[in-house]
Amino acid sequence: MSAEFIWKLWNQQYGLPQENFYSDLLHTSRNLLDFKVPQGLQMNFTACPSSTFANSHRLTIFPNIGGSLSFLHSSRPFAGYRGTKSVSLNDVIDGYRTVNEVQSPLDPHLQEIWHRGRRVDFRDTLLYGRLHLPRSKLEAIFARRLSPTRQLILTALSSATLPNGGTIFAQLQQDYGTHTNEWIYNTDDALIGFRHMRQLGADPRDRILRALAETEANIAETGEAIDLLTELPFPQVPADLPLSAYGRFSAGMEIYYGALHKSGGISLGMRFATLPFYHGHPRTMTLTVNPLVGHLSSTYTMKIAGLATLCSRLDFNIFSYESDLTLGGEVWHYPATRHKKTQVGIRLGDEPEDRLGFERADIVTLDSAKDKELVPSGVVKAYVHSATLMGGLLWEGRVKDFLVSIGGRFDLSKRAFGAFGVEMQYGA
């Protein structure tokens, strides 16, 4: 448990959904193929003395002695924060992320809070700082929710090893439901950029307007209204439709220019991800293109029965014809006592035939609502590159009241095991 987890928790509760932005396009594949392994022996202690303040202390014992001090303050309470003893591993460990249906942004008037004729609501704000010792490097984050559709994030880094003693990264995010914008600026090389992501498909606001029109028509005919809370959340999709009807297709681009070095770049990307109501195995597919350097990258990720996730990534350069295939995944472990109560079936062949046209065969997967009560005890992650035969291995889980991460990197060509590390986290 660290202050970074609380920052992520705050962003989920009060910030904009990051899955809608271009910078988060490859989130799932990065969690499975580019995960970080601990270095040396590290210990992290986090405390939350109040609902709006938290502090974290990290100590590195081996190979070098060092550490960091972190402090975090929020204008709104941290709802749902729990210590390492009771926190869910699914919330702490980053893995496969299910993309939700496109949501319509809230009307600004719906977020107003009035008391005795005066507005008492305020913009959600977060302050985060971390001091690295003995290198005396300082990090800081300022996040502010400007409106229901806009969010500002300022990241600063101060260090004697950086040019001009430090750098500031500014990011303005705009989320309009069907499309998002990101305006970025970096003082390091006077870089300015723009990112755009569009969610292709039906506009959720059109569905709301249709439901309101149906409600008015129904009231005029029968005098009864339609319950919008039960009619709108998930559309009724027939089971015989193609896979595209159960997913969300997103396409975006990024363009940036550095005034200091007078160089720029552009990239294009697209993603298809299944929605939560998809009846099969959740999957995510992405394709990114950088035309200036001729780099192509495609990923395919599939979640099997809620226990395992497989991921592959192919990188190819059209100028040098160099390619690299990366394979990886994760396997979750559940206590054996819980497995005795649940029959897990993995569909490897054809799906079972319908008995009565609407009833499925008795195959239970961990994606069902009943199986979500299962509490995982750990997860194993691994990946390997086909070009260099280098990879990484990581185990993350709970030991008593601690969250423990054990992992390292290996080189199959030399049959050697490289960096190895252990990290222990405790949060109260």
Short mmCIF file of C-alpha atoms in Angstrom, two decimals:
data_model
loop_
_atom_site.label_atom_id
_atom_site.label_comp_id
_atom_site.label_asym_id
_atom_site.label_seq_id
_atom_site.Cartn_x
_atom_site.Cartn_y
_atom_site.Cartn_z
CA MET A 1 0.00 0.00 0.00
CA SER A 2 1.46 3.34 -1.04
CA ALA A 3 0.41 6.92 -1.56
CA GLU A 4 0.27 6.21 -5.30
CA PHE A 5 -2.61 3.81 -4.65
CA ILE A 6 -4.54 6.52 -2.77
CA TRP A 7 -3.89 8.91 -5.67
CA LYS A 8 -5.35 6.32 -8.05
CA LEU A 9 -8.29 5.80 -5.69
CA TRP A 10 -8.97 9.54 -5.59
CA ASN A 11 -8.83 9.77 -9.38
CA GLN A 12 -11.37 6.95 -9.69
CA GLN A 13 -13.79 8.63 -7.29
CA TYR A 14 -13.46 12.32 -8.10
CA GLY A 15 -11.48 12.47 -11.33
CA LEU A 16 -12.34 11.74 -14.94
CA PRO A 17 -12.38 8.10 -16.14
CA GLN A 18 -8.89 7.56 -17.54
CA GLU A 19 -9.98 4.70 -19.81
CA ASN A 20 -11.53 7.27 -22.17
CA PHE A 21 -8.24 9.07 -22.88
CA TYR A 22 -5.62 8.34 -25.52
CA SER A 23 -2.83 8.21 -22.93
CA ASP A 24 -4.57 5.18 -21.37
CA LEU A 25 -5.08 3.32 -24.65
CA LEU A 26 -2.51 0.58 -23.85
CA HIS A 27 -3.21 0.31 -20.13
CA THR A 28 -4.06 -3.42 -20.12
CA SER A 29 -1.08 -4.57 -22.21
CA ARG A 30 1.32 -2.42 -20.17
CA ASN A 31 0.11 -4.00 -16.94
CA LEU A 32 0.79 -7.49 -18.32
CA LEU A 33 3.89 -6.97 -20.49
CA ASP A 34 5.65 -3.92 -19.00
CA PHE A 35 5.10 -4.35 -15.28
CA LYS A 36 7.79 -3.21 -12.86
CA VAL A 37 9.62 -5.64 -10.61
CA PRO A 38 10.99 -4.60 -7.20
CA GLN A 39 14.68 -3.82 -6.93
CA GLY A 40 16.58 -4.96 -3.85
CA LEU A 41 14.78 -5.08 -0.52
CA GLN A 42 12.11 -2.43 -0.01
CA MET A 43 9.61 -1.73 2.76
CA ASN A 44 6.67 0.65 2.52
CA PHE A 45 4.51 1.90 5.40
CA THR A 46 1.35 3.94 4.76
CA ALA A 47 -0.97 5.56 7.28
CA CYS A 48 -4.19 7.49 6.84
CA PRO A 49 -4.72 9.42 10.10
CA SER A 50 -7.74 11.25 8.68
CA SER A 51 -10.15 10.83 5.80
CA THR A 52 -8.42 13.61 3.83
CA PHE A 53 -4.73 13.11 4.67
CA ALA A 54 -2.29 10.23 4.17
CA ASN A 55 1.45 9.71 4.46
CA SER A 56 3.77 7.00 3.22
CA HIS A 57 7.37 6.05 4.06
CA ARG A 58 9.51 3.87 1.81
CA LEU A 59 12.83 2.36 2.92
CA THR A 60 15.30 0.62 0.60
CA ILE A 61 17.87 -1.52 2.40
CA PHE A 62 19.61 -3.37 -0.44
CA PRO A 63 21.63 -2.82 -2.63
CA ASN A 64 21.79 0.83 -1.51
CA ILE A 65 20.28 2.51 1.51
CA GLY A 66 17.68 5.08 0.60
CA GLY A 67 14.04 5.94 0.90
CA SER A 68 11.29 8.46 0.37
CA LEU A 69 8.64 10.37 2.29
CA SER A 70 5.22 10.95 0.73
CA PHE A 71 2.30 13.12 1.79
CA LEU A 72 -1.13 13.40 0.23
CA HIS A 73 -4.02 15.74 0.98
CA SER A 74 -7.48 15.80 -0.57
CA SER A 75 -10.33 18.27 -0.31
CA ARG A 76 -12.76 15.33 -0.26
CA PRO A 77 -12.60 12.22 1.97
CA PHE A 78 -11.05 9.00 0.62
CA ALA A 79 -14.12 6.80 0.33
CA GLY A 80 -13.42 3.08 0.43
CA TYR A 81 -9.83 3.24 1.70
CA ARG A 82 -8.80 0.14 3.65
CA GLY A 83 -5.50 -1.08 5.01
CA THR A 84 -3.46 -3.94 3.63
CA LYS A 85 -5.21 -6.39 5.95
CA SER A 86 -8.61 -6.05 4.29
CA VAL A 87 -8.05 -4.31 0.96
CA SER A 88 -8.97 -6.30 -2.13
CA LEU A 89 -6.02 -7.39 -4.26
CA ASN A 90 -8.07 -6.67 -7.37
CA ASP A 91 -8.07 -2.99 -6.39
CA VAL A 92 -4.34 -2.79 -5.58
CA ILE A 93 -2.83 -4.91 -8.36
CA ASP A 94 -3.12 -3.59 -11.90
CA GLY A 95 -4.11 -6.24 -14.42
CA TYR A 96 -6.79 -6.65 -17.04
CA ARG A 97 -9.12 -3.66 -17.05
CA THR A 98 -12.69 -4.01 -18.29
CA VAL A 99 -13.81 -1.02 -20.35
CA ASN A 100 -17.22 0.32 -19.38
CA GLU A 101 -19.95 1.67 -21.60
CA VAL A 102 -19.67 5.28 -22.70
CA GLN A 103 -21.36 7.50 -20.14
CA SER A 104 -22.93 10.87 -20.75
CA PRO A 105 -21.28 13.69 -18.73
CA LEU A 106 -23.36 15.10 -15.90
CA ASP A 107 -25.05 18.44 -16.26
CA PRO A 108 -23.08 21.05 -14.27
CA HIS A 109 -26.28 22.12 -12.52
CA LEU A 110 -26.72 18.60 -11.09
CA GLN A 111 -23.47 18.93 -9.12
CA GLU A 112 -24.37 22.19 -7.42
CA ILE A 113 -24.87 22.02 -3.64
CA TRP A 114 -26.86 24.83 -2.05
CA HIS A 115 -27.29 25.65 1.64
CA ARG A 116 -29.43 28.54 2.87
CA GLY A 117 -29.37 30.21 -0.51
CA ARG A 118 -25.59 29.91 -1.01
CA ARG A 119 -23.53 27.46 -3.03
CA VAL A 120 -21.32 25.44 -0.70
CA ASP A 121 -19.84 22.97 -3.18
CA PHE A 122 -16.19 23.33 -4.19
CA ARG A 123 -13.91 21.90 -6.82
CA ASP A 124 -12.24 18.64 -5.83
CA THR A 125 -8.50 19.11 -5.30
CA LEU A 126 -5.61 16.79 -4.48
CA LEU A 127 -2.06 17.64 -3.39
CA TYR A 128 0.69 15.02 -3.43
CA GLY A 129 4.39 15.28 -2.68
CA ARG A 130 7.28 12.83 -2.35
CA LEU A 131 10.86 13.52 -1.23
CA HIS A 132 13.56 11.01 -2.19
CA LEU A 133 16.48 10.60 0.20
CA PRO A 134 19.47 10.89 0.11
CA ARG A 135 19.29 12.11 -3.51
CA SER A 136 17.10 15.09 -2.50
CA LYS A 137 14.75 14.64 -5.44
CA LEU A 138 11.28 16.13 -4.99
CA GLU A 139 8.09 15.15 -6.82
CA ALA A 140 4.75 16.94 -6.62
CA ILE A 141 1.27 16.49 -8.11
CA PHE A 142 -1.58 18.99 -8.13
CA ALA A 143 -4.92 17.71 -9.45
CA ARG A 144 -8.10 19.75 -9.64
CA ARG A 145 -11.51 18.89 -11.06
CA LEU A 146 -12.46 22.11 -12.81
CA SER A 147 -15.90 21.01 -14.02
CA PRO A 148 -17.81 17.80 -14.75
CA THR A 149 -15.97 17.59 -18.09
CA ARG A 150 -12.54 19.11 -17.30
CA GLN A 151 -9.62 18.19 -15.07
CA LEU A 152 -6.20 19.80 -14.59
CA ILE A 153 -3.13 17.82 -13.51
CA LEU A 154 0.23 19.47 -12.79
CA THR A 155 3.29 17.28 -12.18
CA ALA A 156 6.58 18.78 -11.04
CA LEU A 157 10.00 17.20 -10.54
CA SER A 158 12.97 18.92 -8.90
CA SER A 159 16.44 17.39 -9.02
CA ALA A 160 20.00 18.63 -9.39
CA THR A 161 20.61 16.10 -12.18
CA LEU A 162 17.92 17.59 -14.45
CA PRO A 163 18.48 20.55 -16.80
CA ASN A 164 17.52 23.83 -15.14
CA GLY A 165 17.06 21.95 -11.88
CA GLY A 166 13.65 20.49 -12.66
CA THR A 167 10.66 20.22 -14.97
CA ILE A 168 6.90 20.79 -14.91
CA PHE A 169 4.36 18.76 -16.87
CA ALA A 170 0.87 20.23 -17.33
CA GLN A 171 -2.10 18.23 -18.55
CA LEU A 172 -5.63 19.50 -19.19
CA GLN A 173 -8.15 16.72 -19.75
CA GLN A 174 -11.60 17.15 -21.30
CA ASP A 175 -14.17 14.35 -21.36
CA TYR A 176 -17.38 14.90 -23.35
CA GLY A 177 -18.60 11.31 -23.33
CA THR A 178 -18.22 10.42 -27.01
CA HIS A 179 -14.80 12.08 -27.34
CA THR A 180 -11.96 13.29 -25.11
CA ASN A 181 -9.14 15.82 -25.47
CA GLU A 182 -5.79 16.17 -23.72
CA TRP A 183 -3.66 19.30 -23.90
CA ILE A 184 -0.12 18.75 -22.64
CA TYR A 185 2.90 20.97 -22.03
CA ASN A 186 6.36 20.10 -20.72
CA THR A 187 8.90 22.72 -19.71
CA ASP A 188 11.83 20.31 -20.14
CA ASP A 189 12.09 20.84 -23.89
CA ALA A 190 9.19 23.31 -24.36
CA LEU A 191 7.02 20.51 -25.68
CA ILE A 192 3.39 21.11 -26.49
CA GLY A 193 1.01 18.39 -27.59
CA PHE A 194 -2.58 17.42 -28.21
CA ARG A 195 -4.30 14.05 -27.84
CA HIS A 196 -7.76 13.15 -29.06
CA MET A 197 -9.81 10.01 -28.56
CA ARG A 198 -13.23 9.33 -30.06
CA GLN A 199 -15.60 6.63 -28.87
CA LEU A 200 -17.30 5.28 -31.98
CA GLY A 201 -20.87 4.08 -31.76
CA ALA A 202 -24.14 5.40 -30.40
CA ASP A 203 -24.17 8.53 -28.27
CA PRO A 204 -25.50 7.67 -24.78
CA ARG A 205 -27.26 11.03 -24.67
CA ASP A 206 -29.35 9.97 -27.69
CA ARG A 207 -30.53 6.92 -25.75
CA ILE A 208 -31.48 9.13 -22.82
CA LEU A 209 -33.46 11.47 -25.09
CA ARG A 210 -35.25 8.51 -26.67
CA ALA A 211 -36.10 7.14 -23.23
CA LEU A 212 -37.47 10.53 -22.17
CA ALA A 213 -39.56 10.70 -25.34
CA GLU A 214 -40.88 7.19 -24.70
CA THR A 215 -41.69 8.18 -21.13
CA GLU A 216 -43.70 11.19 -22.26
CA ALA A 217 -45.52 9.09 -24.84
CA ASN A 218 -46.23 6.36 -22.29
CA ILE A 219 -47.58 8.90 -19.79
CA ALA A 220 -49.84 10.37 -22.45
CA GLU A 221 -51.25 6.93 -23.35
CA THR A 222 -51.35 4.98 -20.07
CA GLY A 223 -50.49 7.52 -17.41
CA GLU A 224 -47.51 5.40 -16.24
CA ALA A 225 -43.87 6.45 -16.42
CA ILE A 226 -40.85 4.35 -17.37
CA ASP A 227 -38.23 3.85 -14.66
CA LEU A 228 -35.13 5.33 -16.28
CA LEU A 229 -32.81 3.90 -13.62
CA THR A 230 -33.69 0.34 -14.61
CA GLU A 231 -34.17 0.95 -18.34
CA LEU A 232 -30.92 2.76 -19.17
CA PRO A 233 -27.83 1.17 -17.53
CA PHE A 234 -27.31 -1.78 -19.91
CA PRO A 235 -28.87 -2.21 -23.33
CA GLN A 236 -30.65 -5.44 -24.17
CA VAL A 237 -28.41 -7.03 -26.81
CA PRO A 238 -29.48 -10.29 -28.47
CA ALA A 239 -27.06 -13.18 -28.10
CA ASP A 240 -26.83 -13.86 -31.86
CA LEU A 241 -25.22 -10.53 -32.76
CA PRO A 242 -21.53 -10.32 -33.79
CA LEU A 243 -18.77 -9.53 -31.34
CA SER A 244 -18.73 -5.86 -32.35
CA ALA A 245 -22.18 -5.38 -30.78
CA TYR A 246 -20.79 -6.30 -27.36
CA GLY A 247 -17.74 -4.07 -27.49
CA ARG A 248 -16.57 -0.51 -27.60
CA PHE A 249 -14.43 0.76 -30.44
CA SER A 250 -12.18 3.76 -29.84
CA ALA A 251 -9.83 5.61 -32.19
CA GLY A 252 -7.48 8.46 -31.42
CA MET A 253 -4.33 10.36 -32.28
CA GLU A 254 -1.48 12.28 -30.67
CA ILE A 255 0.56 15.13 -32.08
CA TYR A 256 3.35 17.02 -30.33
CA TYR A 257 6.16 19.47 -31.08
CA GLY A 258 9.26 20.36 -29.06
CA ALA A 259 10.33 23.95 -29.62
CA LEU A 260 13.72 23.50 -27.95
CA HIS A 261 14.93 20.72 -30.25
CA LYS A 262 12.58 21.69 -33.12
CA SER A 263 11.28 18.16 -33.48
CA GLY A 264 7.80 16.72 -33.45
CA GLY A 265 5.90 13.51 -33.72
CA ILE A 266 2.54 11.95 -34.37
CA SER A 267 0.91 8.65 -33.52
CA LEU A 268 -2.40 6.99 -34.31
CA GLY A 269 -4.16 4.30 -32.32
CA MET A 270 -7.34 2.30 -32.04
CA ARG A 271 -8.80 -0.09 -29.49
CA PHE A 272 -11.63 -2.59 -29.33
CA ALA A 273 -12.67 -3.89 -25.91
CA THR A 274 -15.64 -5.97 -24.86
CA LEU A 275 -18.13 -4.46 -22.43
CA PRO A 276 -19.08 -5.94 -19.03
CA PHE A 277 -22.32 -7.52 -20.34
CA TYR A 278 -20.45 -9.60 -22.97
CA HIS A 279 -21.31 -13.29 -22.43
CA GLY A 280 -17.94 -14.69 -23.54
CA HIS A 281 -14.34 -14.23 -22.49
CA PRO A 282 -13.42 -10.54 -22.09
CA ARG A 283 -10.85 -9.39 -24.63
CA THR A 284 -9.06 -6.25 -25.74
CA MET A 285 -7.34 -5.51 -29.06
CA THR A 286 -5.23 -2.45 -29.88
CA LEU A 287 -3.25 -1.12 -32.83
CA THR A 288 -0.87 1.86 -32.71
CA VAL A 289 1.09 3.43 -35.56
CA ASN A 290 3.94 5.95 -35.51
CA PRO A 291 4.36 6.91 -39.18
CA LEU A 292 7.46 9.09 -38.72
CA VAL A 293 9.62 6.24 -37.40
CA GLY A 294 7.66 3.48 -39.14
CA HIS A 295 6.69 1.65 -35.97
CA LEU A 296 3.63 -0.60 -35.77
CA SER A 297 2.40 -2.28 -32.59
CA SER A 298 -0.60 -4.54 -32.10
CA THR A 299 -1.79 -6.26 -28.91
CA TYR A 300 -4.37 -8.92 -28.14
CA THR A 301 -5.50 -9.73 -24.60
CA MET A 302 -8.02 -12.32 -23.44
CA LYS A 303 -9.27 -13.12 -19.96
CA ILE A 304 -10.03 -16.81 -19.40
CA ALA A 305 -12.58 -17.85 -16.77
CA GLY A 306 -11.57 -15.04 -14.45
CA LEU A 307 -8.46 -16.97 -13.37
CA ALA A 308 -5.95 -16.21 -16.08
CA THR A 309 -5.24 -13.53 -18.66
CA LEU A 310 -3.13 -14.04 -21.77
CA CYS A 311 -1.56 -11.16 -23.69
CA SER A 312 0.55 -10.85 -26.83
CA ARG A 313 2.16 -7.88 -28.53
CA LEU A 314 3.81 -7.67 -31.95
CA ASP A 315 6.16 -4.76 -32.71
CA PHE A 316 7.30 -4.20 -36.28
CA ASN A 317 9.30 -1.47 -38.03
CA ILE A 318 8.56 -1.00 -41.72
CA PHE A 319 11.90 0.74 -42.35
CA SER A 320 14.32 -1.72 -40.72
CA TYR A 321 12.04 -4.81 -40.85
CA GLU A 322 12.85 -5.50 -37.22
CA SER A 323 10.15 -7.29 -35.24
CA ASP A 324 9.59 -8.50 -31.71
CA LEU A 325 6.85 -10.72 -30.34
CA THR A 326 6.16 -10.39 -26.62
CA LEU A 327 4.08 -13.00 -24.79
CA GLY A 328 2.86 -12.72 -21.23
CA GLY A 329 -0.02 -13.02 -18.86
CA GLU A 330 -1.17 -13.42 -15.30
CA VAL A 331 -2.71 -16.22 -13.24
CA TRP A 332 -4.71 -15.50 -10.09
CA HIS A 333 -4.62 -17.87 -7.14
CA TYR A 334 -7.62 -18.48 -4.91
CA PRO A 335 -7.69 -20.38 -1.60
CA ALA A 336 -8.38 -24.09 -2.02
CA THR A 337 -11.19 -23.97 0.54
CA ARG A 338 -13.12 -21.60 -1.69
CA HIS A 339 -12.55 -23.70 -4.79
CA LYS A 340 -14.39 -26.62 -3.22
CA LYS A 341 -17.57 -24.56 -3.28
CA THR A 342 -17.20 -23.49 -6.90
CA GLN A 343 -16.99 -25.49 -10.08
CA VAL A 344 -14.86 -23.67 -12.59
CA GLY A 345 -15.26 -24.45 -16.26
CA ILE A 346 -13.13 -23.09 -19.07
CA ARG A 347 -14.67 -23.03 -22.52
CA LEU A 348 -11.99 -24.23 -24.89
CA GLY A 349 -14.22 -25.57 -27.63
CA ASP A 350 -17.74 -24.89 -28.79
CA GLU A 351 -20.06 -23.31 -26.28
CA PRO A 352 -22.74 -25.56 -24.76
CA GLU A 353 -26.09 -25.72 -26.48
CA ASP A 354 -29.08 -23.95 -25.00
CA ARG A 355 -31.46 -26.26 -23.16
CA LEU A 356 -34.64 -24.21 -23.38
CA GLY A 357 -33.49 -21.53 -25.75
CA PHE A 358 -32.55 -19.16 -22.95
CA GLU A 359 -30.93 -21.31 -20.25
CA ARG A 360 -27.21 -22.02 -20.38
CA ALA A 361 -25.51 -25.24 -19.39
CA ASP A 362 -24.16 -25.55 -15.86
CA ILE A 363 -20.73 -24.10 -16.47
CA VAL A 364 -19.71 -21.60 -13.83
CA THR A 365 -16.96 -19.07 -14.40
CA LEU A 366 -15.42 -16.56 -12.06
CA ASP A 367 -16.99 -13.74 -14.04
CA SER A 368 -20.42 -14.42 -12.54
CA ALA A 369 -21.79 -12.35 -9.69
CA LYS A 370 -21.62 -15.25 -7.23
CA ASP A 371 -17.96 -15.93 -7.91
CA LYS A 372 -16.99 -12.31 -7.38
CA GLU A 373 -17.22 -13.10 -3.66
CA LEU A 374 -14.06 -15.19 -4.01
CA VAL A 375 -11.10 -13.46 -2.42
CA PRO A 376 -7.81 -13.96 -4.34
CA SER A 377 -4.65 -14.64 -2.36
CA GLY A 378 -2.12 -13.74 -5.05
CA VAL A 379 -1.24 -13.41 -8.70
CA VAL A 380 1.71 -14.50 -10.85
CA LYS A 381 2.77 -12.38 -13.83
CA ALA A 382 5.32 -13.23 -16.50
CA TYR A 383 6.42 -12.03 -19.92
CA VAL A 384 9.19 -12.80 -22.43
CA HIS A 385 10.49 -11.13 -25.61
CA SER A 386 11.10 -13.39 -28.60
CA ALA A 387 13.83 -11.16 -30.07
CA THR A 388 16.08 -11.00 -27.00
CA LEU A 389 14.66 -13.89 -24.93
CA MET A 390 14.58 -11.52 -21.96
CA GLY A 391 11.61 -11.32 -19.64
CA GLY A 392 10.31 -10.81 -16.14
CA LEU A 393 8.55 -12.78 -13.42
CA LEU A 394 6.54 -11.34 -10.54
CA TRP A 395 4.40 -12.67 -7.69
CA GLU A 396 2.13 -10.34 -5.75
CA GLY A 397 -0.06 -11.35 -2.85
CA ARG A 398 -0.97 -10.99 0.79
CA VAL A 399 1.10 -12.54 3.58
CA LYS A 400 -0.56 -11.99 6.97
CA ASP A 401 -1.23 -8.24 7.07
CA PHE A 402 1.40 -7.34 4.44
CA LEU A 403 1.26 -7.00 0.68
CA VAL A 404 4.35 -8.71 -0.72
CA SER A 405 5.88 -8.47 -4.20
CA ILE A 406 8.67 -10.84 -5.23
CA GLY A 407 10.11 -10.81 -8.71
CA GLY A 408 13.01 -10.31 -11.04
CA ARG A 409 14.20 -10.30 -14.63
CA PHE A 410 15.80 -13.15 -16.55
CA ASP A 411 17.71 -13.79 -19.78
CA LEU A 412 16.95 -17.13 -21.41
CA SER A 413 19.73 -16.74 -23.99
CA LYS A 414 22.35 -16.69 -21.22
CA ARG A 415 20.30 -18.84 -18.84
CA ALA A 416 20.83 -16.20 -16.18
CA PHE A 417 18.55 -14.56 -13.64
CA GLY A 418 19.11 -10.82 -13.43
CA ALA A 419 17.78 -8.27 -10.97
CA PHE A 420 15.83 -9.72 -8.06
CA GLY A 421 13.84 -7.83 -5.47
CA VAL A 422 11.35 -8.07 -2.62
CA GLU A 423 8.92 -5.35 -1.58
CA MET A 424 6.74 -5.43 1.54
CA GLN A 425 3.89 -2.95 2.02
CA TYR A 426 1.81 -2.25 5.10
CA GLY A 427 -1.08 0.16 5.31
CA ALA A 428 -3.08 1.11 8.37
#
